[in-house]
Amino acid sequence: MTTALTATGLTQLYPGGGGIRDVNLTVADQSVTAVIGPNGAGKTVLFSILVGLVTPQSGTVNFASSNPRVAYCPDVPQFEPWLTAFEVVQTSMAVAQRNAMRCSLPNTSDPVGCALQTCGLDRVMHRRIAGFSRGMLQRLGIAAGLVTDPDVLVLDEPNSALDPIGRADVREVIMEQKRHRCILLSSHLLSEVEKLADHIIVINHGRMVASGTTPSILAKGMKPVWTLRLASPTAIDARRFAATLPDVSLRCTSDTMCTLGFSSFEAAHTQLVPALAELHAPILEVSLRDQDLDVSFARILGEEER
Amino acid sequence: MNFILNSLQVEIRRLTRSGLLAGLLITFAFFGLSGPALALYMPKILATSTKTDQVTMTAADPTPVDGIALFNQSAMQLGLILAVTVAITSLGWDTRPGSSSFYRTRTSHLIGITLPRLGVDWVIVAASHAFALGLAAWQTQAFIGPLSVTYLFRTGIASITYMVMAMNVGYLIMAITRRTATAIAVSTILMLVLPLANNSPATARWSPTALLGAAAGTTDLIGPYLSAGMVFIACLALASWVTARHGLRREA
């Protein structure tokens, strides 16, 4: 894993409350790192420091590149309303003093057109942005960032105002762009984060409370409980089951929905299949319970509060 | 595209598409036409509106200088406030977190954005005033009497110098406060109060506000020009320094 940026001991506190304290993080290149946390946790403050908008009270930010190109798309992108989308992206490129962009689209040599087409705004590129919806402004913010061909692309809530199709489009853009650069994003849509992120950082009350790969964050504090959906009601004898597999707890909430709980994942490794066989019922679905980021996130914050 | 050229283009687009350019031209043109007209009809207006049994007010027949002076009076009050507002709003991008971060994350040389934009505003305001002065001169010559080119040139240069200096003062206030309404309010009060400096003999010789007297025939303006130039440069330098040192407005 190549490191794109490292932050050490970042602290920025505000008199009215909020901010971050002693945050350390390492962000990998050519990957997506998601920063998640409740409202007011300090995600935007962290991003503001990383992109140079705010000087921290203490701590340092170091980029792998000696002359890093960083692009930032805030959660509420705002542009001068009398400009068209094309002019906004053109201005972005001119101010950043770039003249080229890696374009993966065929038959597109103009970087401004490429950035707009990548973000699905090619049909409205000559429309003034005063009439843009918030979702369109978010896409424009991403396009304005991409056109500068950054080493690090920071996206604050990039899909919060998008419809499901828009979210899918942005997801596709991010998955494509992570091959070329480091992407750091925040989002309250944890289902999206689960699909996009290679690494996750959890922030609460201005402090980092967890970090790791997405699978490790998902597994954090997870209990070895499986949910079963049966095709037909099981005629299982609970006493016989308990006698056969005393370390496995079986609970059925209905005729066809049951849960199997184990003492550990290691125990489940050897006992799950025998437990399923003991049910003597056709099985439609076996899934690990609470294996989604929303539950892991709540679990992590709950443990941190305790 | 070149960074500075882009800034010039963006500002021209702002002035044309937001209606500010049309507003400037129309407003100054109105002053240019109404000033000499007011001078021409002042005796009749006063005679009709102020005649009572006790009091009668009369005005002398208008002279060409009266026509230009009345134009310049309006231009350097309401027109001046409009010009200063144009300069103030050129920094409007820094009042909103989204647009502020758009520019601040892309360059550390913000002067490449701010100075070209302000330069466009100076040129547009100067051109609007010159256009209106031309209208006033044409109307005055047609209906009141001839004017010397030297007088017109002196009046125009003095007024434009003062106007551009005032724009920089408003610009500095905006750079410090990053609040449009506050900057306009403070600038308006300053522009209304500053001409009082002409009443003091100690300051009258050097105060930039003496430039406002050019239309009335004041000719000793070397001191005021120098002090206006110093204020112009000082405000510009300080505004550029303040803008560069600002971070993102958290409370916006």
Coordinates of C-alpha atoms in Angstrom, one line a residue:
Chain A
M1 CA 0.0 0.0 0.0
T2 CA 1.4 3.4 -1.0
T3 CA 0.6 6.2 1.3
A4 CA -0.8 9.4 -0.2
L5 CA -1.0 11.5 2.9
T6 CA -0.3 11.2 6.6
A7 CA -1.7 13.4 9.4
T8 CA -0.3 13.5 12.9
G9 CA -1.7 15.0 16.0
L10 CA -4.2 17.2 14.3
T11 CA -6.1 19.5 16.7
Q12 CA -8.5 22.3 15.9
L13 CA -11.0 23.3 18.5
Y14 CA -13.6 26.1 18.3
P15 CA -14.9 28.2 21.2
G16 CA -18.5 27.3 20.5
G17 CA -17.7 23.6 20.5
G18 CA -16.8 21.2 17.7
G19 CA -13.5 20.5 16.0
I20 CA -11.1 17.7 16.2
R21 CA -8.5 16.7 18.7
D22 CA -5.3 14.7 18.3
V23 CA -6.3 12.9 15.1
N24 CA -3.8 10.7 13.4
L25 CA -4.4 9.1 10.1
T26 CA -2.7 7.5 7.1
V27 CA -4.5 7.5 3.8
A28 CA -3.5 5.1 1.0
D29 CA -3.0 6.1 -2.6
Q30 CA -5.2 4.6 -5.4
S31 CA -7.9 3.6 -2.9
V32 CA -11.0 5.1 -1.3
T33 CA -10.9 6.0 2.3
A34 CA -14.2 6.9 4.0
V35 CA -14.4 9.1 7.1
I36 CA -17.7 8.4 8.9
G37 CA -19.2 9.8 12.1
P38 CA -22.3 11.4 13.5
N39 CA -23.2 15.0 12.7
G40 CA -20.8 17.4 14.3
A41 CA -18.1 14.7 14.8
G42 CA -15.5 16.8 13.0
K43 CA -15.4 15.3 9.5
T44 CA -15.6 18.7 7.7
V45 CA -13.1 20.3 10.0
L46 CA -10.7 17.4 9.3
F47 CA -11.2 17.8 5.6
S48 CA -10.7 21.6 5.8
I49 CA -7.4 21.1 7.5
L50 CA -6.2 18.4 5.0
V51 CA -7.0 20.6 2.0
G52 CA -5.3 23.6 3.5
L53 CA -8.4 25.8 4.2
V54 CA -7.8 25.8 7.9
T55 CA -4.5 25.9 9.8
P56 CA -4.7 23.5 12.7
Q57 CA -3.8 24.6 16.2
S58 CA -1.4 21.7 16.3
G59 CA -0.4 18.7 14.2
T60 CA 1.0 18.3 10.7
V61 CA -0.2 17.0 7.4
N62 CA 2.3 15.4 5.0
F63 CA 1.7 14.4 1.5
A64 CA 3.7 11.8 -0.4
S65 CA 4.2 14.2 -3.3
S66 CA 6.4 17.2 -2.7
N67 CA 4.0 19.3 -4.8
P68 CA 0.6 17.7 -4.1
R69 CA -2.4 18.5 -6.1
V70 CA -5.5 18.4 -3.9
A71 CA -9.0 19.0 -5.0
Y72 CA -11.9 19.5 -2.6
C73 CA -15.6 19.2 -3.2
P74 CA -17.6 20.5 -0.2
D75 CA -20.9 19.1 0.9
V76 CA -22.7 22.1 -0.4
P77 CA -20.8 23.2 -3.6
Q78 CA -21.4 26.9 -4.4
F79 CA -20.4 28.6 -7.5
E80 CA -21.0 32.0 -9.0
P81 CA -24.5 31.6 -10.4
W82 CA -24.1 33.6 -13.6
L83 CA -21.6 31.1 -14.9
T84 CA -22.5 28.0 -17.0
A85 CA -21.3 24.5 -15.9
F86 CA -18.7 24.6 -18.7
E87 CA -17.4 28.0 -17.5
V88 CA -17.2 26.7 -13.9
V89 CA -15.1 23.8 -14.8
Q90 CA -13.0 25.9 -17.2
T91 CA -12.4 28.3 -14.3
S92 CA -11.4 25.5 -12.0
M93 CA -8.8 24.4 -14.5
A94 CA -7.5 27.9 -15.1
V95 CA -7.2 28.8 -11.5
A96 CA -5.5 25.5 -10.6
Q97 CA -3.3 26.2 -13.6
R98 CA -3.8 22.8 -15.2
N99 CA -4.0 22.2 -18.9
A100 CA -4.6 18.4 -19.1
M101 CA -6.6 15.7 -17.5
R102 CA -6.5 11.9 -17.7
C103 CA -9.6 11.1 -19.6
S104 CA -10.9 7.6 -19.8
L105 CA -13.7 8.4 -22.1
P106 CA -13.3 7.7 -25.8
N107 CA -13.2 10.4 -28.4
T108 CA -12.9 13.1 -25.8
S109 CA -9.8 15.2 -25.8
D110 CA -11.1 18.4 -24.2
P111 CA -10.5 18.1 -20.4
V112 CA -13.4 20.3 -19.5
G113 CA -15.8 18.3 -21.7
C114 CA -14.4 15.1 -20.3
A115 CA -14.9 16.1 -16.7
L116 CA -18.5 17.2 -17.4
Q117 CA -19.3 14.0 -19.4
T118 CA -17.7 11.8 -16.7
C119 CA -20.1 13.4 -14.1
G120 CA -23.2 13.2 -16.4
L121 CA -23.4 16.9 -17.0
D122 CA -22.6 17.0 -20.7
R123 CA -26.1 17.8 -21.8
V124 CA -26.4 20.8 -19.5
M125 CA -22.9 22.1 -19.8
H126 CA -23.9 25.4 -21.4
R127 CA -26.7 26.1 -18.9
R128 CA -26.2 28.6 -16.2
I129 CA -25.9 27.0 -12.8
A130 CA -28.4 29.3 -11.1
G131 CA -31.0 26.8 -12.3
F132 CA -29.1 23.7 -11.1
S133 CA -30.5 21.4 -8.5
R134 CA -28.4 20.5 -5.5
G135 CA -27.6 17.1 -7.0
M136 CA -26.4 18.7 -10.2
L137 CA -24.3 21.1 -8.2
Q138 CA -22.7 18.1 -6.4
R139 CA -21.9 16.5 -9.7
L140 CA -20.5 19.8 -10.9
G141 CA -18.3 20.0 -7.8
I142 CA -16.9 16.6 -8.6
A143 CA -16.3 17.6 -12.2
A144 CA -14.6 20.8 -11.1
G145 CA -12.3 18.7 -8.9
L146 CA -11.5 16.0 -11.5
V147 CA -10.5 18.5 -14.2
T148 CA -7.6 19.6 -12.0
D149 CA -6.2 16.0 -12.1
P150 CA -5.5 15.9 -8.4
D151 CA -3.3 13.5 -6.5
V152 CA -5.9 13.6 -3.7
L153 CA -9.6 14.1 -4.3
V154 CA -11.5 15.0 -1.1
L155 CA -15.3 14.6 -1.4
D156 CA -17.5 15.8 1.5
E157 CA -20.9 14.0 1.2
P158 CA -20.6 13.5 -2.5
N159 CA -23.9 11.7 -2.9
S160 CA -26.2 13.1 -0.2
A161 CA -28.5 15.0 -2.6
L162 CA -28.5 12.5 -5.4
D163 CA -31.3 10.1 -6.4
P164 CA -30.5 6.4 -6.6
I165 CA -29.4 6.7 -10.3
G166 CA -27.3 9.6 -9.5
R167 CA -25.7 7.8 -6.6
A168 CA -24.9 4.8 -8.9
D169 CA -23.3 7.2 -11.4
V170 CA -21.2 8.9 -8.8
R171 CA -20.2 5.5 -7.4
E172 CA -19.1 4.4 -10.8
V173 CA -17.0 7.6 -11.2
I174 CA -15.4 7.1 -7.8
M175 CA -14.6 3.4 -8.6
E176 CA -13.0 4.5 -11.9
Q177 CA -11.1 7.4 -10.5
K178 CA -9.6 5.5 -7.6
R179 CA -7.4 3.7 -10.1
H180 CA -5.6 7.1 -10.7
R181 CA -5.6 8.9 -7.4
C182 CA -6.3 8.8 -3.7
I183 CA -10.0 9.5 -2.8
L184 CA -11.0 10.6 0.6
L185 CA -14.7 11.0 1.2
S186 CA -17.3 11.3 3.9
S187 CA -20.9 10.1 3.8
H188 CA -23.9 9.5 6.0
L189 CA -25.1 6.9 3.5
L190 CA -23.2 4.0 5.0
S191 CA -24.6 1.5 2.5
E192 CA -22.7 3.6 -0.2
V193 CA -19.6 3.7 2.0
E194 CA -19.7 -0.1 2.3
K195 CA -19.7 -0.5 -1.4
L196 CA -17.1 2.2 -2.1
A197 CA -14.5 2.3 0.6
D198 CA -11.4 0.2 0.9
H199 CA -10.6 1.8 4.3
I200 CA -12.8 3.4 6.9
I201 CA -12.1 5.9 9.6
V202 CA -14.7 6.5 12.3
I203 CA -14.7 9.8 14.1
N204 CA -16.8 10.8 17.1
H205 CA -16.7 14.0 19.2
G206 CA -13.6 15.1 17.3
R207 CA -11.6 11.9 18.0
M208 CA -10.8 9.0 15.9
V209 CA -12.4 5.9 17.5
A210 CA -11.7 3.3 14.9
S211 CA -10.0 2.7 11.6
G212 CA -9.2 -0.2 9.3
T213 CA -10.2 -1.9 6.2
T214 CA -13.9 -2.2 5.4
P215 CA -14.1 -5.9 6.3
S216 CA -12.4 -5.3 9.6
I217 CA -14.7 -2.4 10.5
L218 CA -17.7 -4.5 9.6
A219 CA -16.5 -7.4 11.8
K220 CA -15.6 -5.1 14.7
G221 CA -17.6 -6.4 17.7
M222 CA -19.7 -8.5 15.5
K223 CA -21.3 -11.5 17.2
P224 CA -21.3 -14.9 15.5
V225 CA -25.0 -15.1 15.0
W226 CA -26.5 -16.4 11.7
T227 CA -30.0 -15.8 10.4
L228 CA -31.7 -18.6 8.6
R229 CA -34.6 -18.5 6.3
L230 CA -36.2 -21.9 5.8
A231 CA -38.3 -23.0 2.8
S232 CA -40.7 -24.8 5.1
P233 CA -41.3 -25.0 8.8
T234 CA -38.8 -27.0 10.7
A235 CA -39.9 -30.0 12.8
I236 CA -36.8 -29.6 15.0
D237 CA -36.9 -30.9 18.5
A238 CA -35.3 -28.2 20.6
R239 CA -34.2 -30.5 23.4
R240 CA -32.6 -33.0 21.0
F241 CA -30.9 -30.1 19.2
A242 CA -29.6 -28.7 22.5
A243 CA -28.4 -32.2 23.4
T244 CA -26.6 -32.7 20.1
L245 CA -25.1 -29.3 19.9
P246 CA -25.0 -27.9 23.5
D247 CA -22.8 -24.8 22.5
V248 CA -25.1 -23.6 19.8
S249 CA -28.2 -21.6 20.6
L250 CA -31.2 -21.9 18.3
R251 CA -34.0 -19.4 18.4
C252 CA -36.9 -19.4 16.0
T253 CA -38.9 -16.2 15.6
S254 CA -41.4 -17.9 13.3
D255 CA -41.8 -21.2 11.5
T256 CA -39.4 -20.3 8.9
M257 CA -37.1 -17.8 10.5
C258 CA -34.4 -18.8 13.0
T259 CA -31.1 -17.7 14.3
L260 CA -28.1 -19.8 15.3
G261 CA -25.7 -18.3 17.8
F262 CA -22.2 -19.6 18.6
S263 CA -19.7 -18.8 21.3
S264 CA -17.1 -17.6 18.7
F265 CA -16.4 -17.4 15.0
E266 CA -13.9 -20.2 15.5
A267 CA -16.7 -22.4 17.0
A268 CA -19.0 -21.5 14.1
H269 CA -16.3 -22.6 11.7
T270 CA -16.8 -26.3 12.8
Q271 CA -20.4 -26.2 14.1
L272 CA -22.4 -24.2 11.6
V273 CA -22.8 -26.9 9.0
P274 CA -23.7 -29.6 11.5
A275 CA -26.3 -27.2 13.0
L276 CA -27.8 -26.6 9.6
A277 CA -28.0 -30.3 9.0
E278 CA -29.7 -30.9 12.3
L279 CA -32.6 -28.6 11.3
H280 CA -33.9 -31.1 8.8
A281 CA -35.5 -28.4 6.7
P282 CA -34.7 -27.0 3.2
I283 CA -32.8 -23.8 3.6
L284 CA -33.3 -20.7 1.5
E285 CA -30.8 -18.3 3.0
V286 CA -28.0 -18.3 5.6
S287 CA -26.6 -14.8 6.4
L288 CA -24.4 -13.4 9.1
R289 CA -26.6 -11.1 11.2
D290 CA -25.9 -7.4 11.5
Q291 CA -23.3 -7.5 8.7
D292 CA -23.8 -4.0 7.5
L293 CA -21.9 -0.8 8.2
D294 CA -24.9 0.9 9.9
V295 CA -24.9 -1.8 12.7
S296 CA -21.1 -1.8 12.9
F297 CA -21.0 2.0 13.1
A298 CA -23.7 2.0 15.9
R299 CA -21.8 -0.8 17.7
I300 CA -18.5 1.1 17.5
L301 CA -20.0 4.3 18.8
G302 CA -21.9 2.5 21.5
E303 CA -18.7 0.9 22.8
E304 CA -16.9 4.2 22.6
E305 CA -19.6 5.9 24.6
R306 CA -19.3 3.2 27.3
Chain B
M1 CA -6.6 29.2 -20.3
N2 CA -4.4 31.8 -18.6
F3 CA -5.3 32.3 -14.9
I4 CA -5.5 36.1 -15.1
L5 CA -7.4 36.1 -18.4
N6 CA -9.9 33.8 -16.9
S7 CA -10.4 36.1 -13.9
L8 CA -11.0 39.0 -16.3
Q9 CA -13.5 36.9 -18.3
V10 CA -15.4 35.8 -15.1
E11 CA -15.7 39.4 -13.9
I12 CA -17.0 40.6 -17.3
R13 CA -19.5 37.8 -17.3
R14 CA -20.6 38.8 -13.7
L15 CA -21.1 42.4 -14.7
T16 CA -23.0 41.7 -17.9
R17 CA -25.1 38.7 -16.8
S18 CA -26.0 40.0 -13.4
G19 CA -27.2 43.3 -14.8
L20 CA -24.7 45.4 -13.0
L21 CA -23.2 46.8 -16.2
A22 CA -26.5 47.8 -17.5
G23 CA -27.4 49.3 -14.2
L24 CA -24.2 51.4 -14.1
L25 CA -24.6 52.6 -17.6
I26 CA -28.3 53.5 -17.2
T27 CA -27.8 55.2 -13.9
F28 CA -24.9 57.3 -15.0
A29 CA -26.6 58.1 -18.3
F30 CA -29.7 59.3 -16.3
F31 CA -27.5 61.6 -14.2
G32 CA -25.8 62.8 -17.4
L33 CA -29.1 63.8 -19.0
S34 CA -30.9 65.0 -15.9
G35 CA -28.1 67.2 -14.5
P36 CA -28.0 69.8 -17.3
A37 CA -31.8 69.6 -17.6
L38 CA -32.1 70.4 -13.9
A39 CA -29.7 73.3 -14.3
L40 CA -31.7 74.6 -17.3
Y41 CA -35.1 74.5 -15.6
M42 CA -33.9 75.4 -12.0
P43 CA -35.2 79.0 -12.3
K44 CA -38.7 77.9 -13.4
I45 CA -38.8 75.1 -10.8
L46 CA -37.9 77.4 -8.0
A47 CA -40.2 80.1 -9.2
T48 CA -43.1 77.8 -9.4
S49 CA -42.7 75.8 -6.2
T50 CA -41.4 78.3 -3.7
K51 CA -43.4 81.5 -4.4
T52 CA -45.4 82.6 -1.3
D53 CA -46.5 86.0 -0.1
Q54 CA -43.5 86.2 2.2
V55 CA -40.8 84.3 0.3
T56 CA -39.8 84.2 -3.2
M57 CA -36.7 82.3 -4.4
T58 CA -35.1 82.8 -7.6
A59 CA -32.1 81.2 -9.4
A60 CA -29.7 82.8 -11.7
D61 CA -29.7 81.8 -15.3
P62 CA -27.8 78.6 -15.7
T63 CA -24.2 78.5 -16.9
P64 CA -22.5 75.6 -18.6
V65 CA -20.5 74.8 -15.4
D66 CA -23.9 74.5 -13.5
G67 CA -25.0 71.8 -15.9
I68 CA -21.8 69.7 -15.3
A69 CA -21.7 70.4 -11.6
L70 CA -25.3 69.2 -11.1
F71 CA -24.5 66.0 -13.1
N72 CA -21.4 65.4 -11.1
Q73 CA -23.2 66.0 -7.8
S74 CA -25.5 63.1 -8.5
A75 CA -22.8 60.9 -10.0
M76 CA -20.5 61.4 -7.0
Q77 CA -23.2 60.6 -4.6
L78 CA -25.6 57.9 -5.8
G79 CA -23.4 56.9 -8.6
L80 CA -20.4 56.6 -6.3
I81 CA -22.3 54.3 -4.0
L82 CA -23.2 52.1 -6.9
A83 CA -19.6 52.0 -8.1
V84 CA -18.4 51.1 -4.6
T85 CA -21.0 48.3 -4.5
V86 CA -19.7 46.9 -7.7
A87 CA -16.2 46.7 -6.2
I88 CA -17.5 45.2 -3.0
T89 CA -19.5 42.5 -4.7
S90 CA -16.5 41.4 -6.8
L91 CA -15.3 39.8 -3.6
G92 CA -18.7 38.1 -3.1
W93 CA -17.2 34.7 -3.8
D94 CA -15.4 34.9 -0.4
T95 CA -18.6 35.3 1.6
R96 CA -19.9 31.8 0.9
P97 CA -18.0 28.7 2.2
G98 CA -18.6 26.7 -1.0
S99 CA -17.3 29.3 -3.5
S100 CA -14.6 30.5 -1.1
S101 CA -13.2 26.9 -0.8
F102 CA -13.5 26.6 -4.6
Y103 CA -11.0 29.3 -5.2
R104 CA -8.9 28.9 -2.0
T105 CA -8.2 25.2 -2.6
R106 CA -7.0 25.8 -6.2
T107 CA -4.5 28.6 -5.7
S108 CA -2.6 30.4 -3.0
H109 CA -2.1 33.4 -5.3
L110 CA -5.5 34.9 -4.7
I111 CA -4.3 38.2 -6.1
G112 CA -4.5 36.6 -9.5
I113 CA -8.2 36.3 -9.0
T114 CA -9.0 39.5 -7.1
L115 CA -6.9 42.1 -8.8
P116 CA -8.0 41.4 -12.4
R117 CA -11.6 41.5 -11.3
L118 CA -11.2 44.8 -9.5
G119 CA -9.4 46.2 -12.5
V120 CA -12.3 45.4 -14.7
D121 CA -14.6 47.2 -12.3
W122 CA -12.4 50.3 -12.3
V123 CA -12.5 50.3 -16.1
I124 CA -16.2 49.8 -16.3
V125 CA -17.0 52.5 -13.7
A126 CA -14.6 54.9 -15.3
A127 CA -16.1 54.3 -18.7
S128 CA -19.7 54.7 -17.4
H129 CA -18.8 58.0 -15.8
A130 CA -17.0 59.2 -19.0
F131 CA -20.0 58.2 -21.1
A132 CA -22.4 60.1 -18.8
L133 CA -20.1 63.1 -18.7
G134 CA -20.1 63.1 -22.5
L135 CA -23.9 63.0 -22.4
A136 CA -24.0 65.9 -19.9
A137 CA -21.5 67.9 -22.0
W138 CA -23.5 67.4 -25.2
Q139 CA -26.7 68.4 -23.5
T140 CA -25.1 71.4 -21.8
Q141 CA -23.5 72.6 -25.0
A142 CA -26.8 72.2 -26.9
F143 CA -29.1 74.0 -24.4
I144 CA -27.0 76.1 -22.1
G145 CA -23.7 77.1 -23.6
P146 CA -20.2 76.0 -24.7
L147 CA -17.8 74.1 -22.4
S148 CA -14.0 73.9 -22.7
V149 CA -12.4 70.6 -23.3
T150 CA -9.8 71.3 -20.6
Y151 CA -12.6 71.8 -18.0
L152 CA -14.3 68.6 -19.1
F153 CA -11.1 66.7 -19.0
R154 CA -10.1 68.0 -15.6
T155 CA -13.6 67.3 -14.1
G156 CA -13.7 63.8 -15.6
I157 CA -10.2 62.8 -14.4
A158 CA -10.8 64.2 -10.9
S159 CA -14.1 62.5 -10.5
I160 CA -12.9 59.1 -11.9
T161 CA -9.8 59.3 -9.6
Y162 CA -12.0 59.9 -6.6
M163 CA -14.4 57.2 -7.6
V164 CA -11.8 54.5 -8.1
M165 CA -10.2 55.4 -4.8
A166 CA -13.5 55.1 -3.1
M167 CA -14.0 51.7 -4.8
N168 CA -10.7 50.5 -3.2
V169 CA -11.9 51.8 0.2
G170 CA -15.1 49.8 -0.1
Y171 CA -13.1 46.8 -1.4
L172 CA -10.8 46.9 1.7
I173 CA -13.8 47.0 4.0
M174 CA -15.2 44.0 2.2
A175 CA -11.9 42.1 2.3
I176 CA -11.8 42.6 6.1
T177 CA -15.4 41.9 7.0
R178 CA -16.4 39.4 4.2
R179 CA -20.0 40.5 4.7
T180 CA -21.6 42.3 1.7
A181 CA -24.3 44.2 3.6
T182 CA -21.9 45.4 6.3
A183 CA -19.4 46.5 3.7
I184 CA -21.9 48.5 1.7
A185 CA -23.4 50.1 4.8
V186 CA -20.0 51.2 6.2
S187 CA -18.8 52.4 2.8
T188 CA -21.9 54.4 2.2
I189 CA -21.6 56.2 5.6
L190 CA -17.9 56.9 4.8
M191 CA -18.6 58.3 1.4
L192 CA -21.3 60.6 2.8
V193 CA -19.2 61.8 5.8
L194 CA -15.8 62.1 4.1
P195 CA -16.6 65.3 2.1
L196 CA -16.9 67.1 5.5
A197 CA -13.1 67.1 5.4
N198 CA -13.4 69.9 2.8
N199 CA -14.7 72.2 5.5
S200 CA -11.5 72.2 7.5
P201 CA -8.7 74.4 6.2
A202 CA -6.2 72.0 7.6
T203 CA -7.3 69.1 5.5
A204 CA -9.0 70.8 2.6
R205 CA -5.7 71.2 0.7
W206 CA -4.8 67.5 0.9
S207 CA -8.0 65.6 1.3
P208 CA -9.0 63.5 -1.7
T209 CA -12.5 64.8 -1.2
A210 CA -11.3 68.1 -2.7
L211 CA -11.4 66.3 -6.1
L212 CA -15.2 66.5 -5.8
G213 CA -14.8 70.3 -6.3
A214 CA -13.3 70.0 -9.8
A215 CA -16.7 70.3 -11.4
A216 CA -17.3 73.6 -9.6
G217 CA -14.1 75.0 -10.9
T218 CA -11.5 74.1 -8.3
T219 CA -8.1 73.9 -9.9
D220 CA -5.5 73.4 -7.2
L221 CA -5.7 69.6 -7.0
I222 CA -2.1 68.3 -6.8
G223 CA -2.3 67.6 -3.1
P224 CA -5.7 65.8 -3.4
Y225 CA -4.5 63.7 -6.3
L226 CA -1.4 62.6 -4.4
S227 CA -3.4 61.6 -1.3
A228 CA -6.0 59.8 -3.4
G229 CA -3.2 57.9 -5.1
M230 CA -1.8 56.9 -1.7
V231 CA -5.1 55.8 -0.4
F232 CA -5.7 53.8 -3.6
I233 CA -2.5 51.9 -3.2
A234 CA -2.7 51.4 0.5
C235 CA -6.2 50.1 0.4
L236 CA -5.4 47.7 -2.5
A237 CA -2.2 46.4 -0.8
L238 CA -3.9 45.9 2.6
A239 CA -7.0 44.2 1.0
S240 CA -4.8 41.8 -0.9
W241 CA -2.8 41.0 2.2
V242 CA -6.0 40.5 4.3
T243 CA -7.7 38.3 1.7
A244 CA -4.6 36.1 1.4
R245 CA -4.5 35.6 5.2
H246 CA -8.1 34.7 5.6
G247 CA -9.1 31.1 6.1
L248 CA -12.5 29.6 5.5
R249 CA -15.4 31.4 7.2
R250 CA -16.8 28.9 9.6
E251 CA -19.9 30.9 10.6
A252 CA -21.1 31.7 7.1

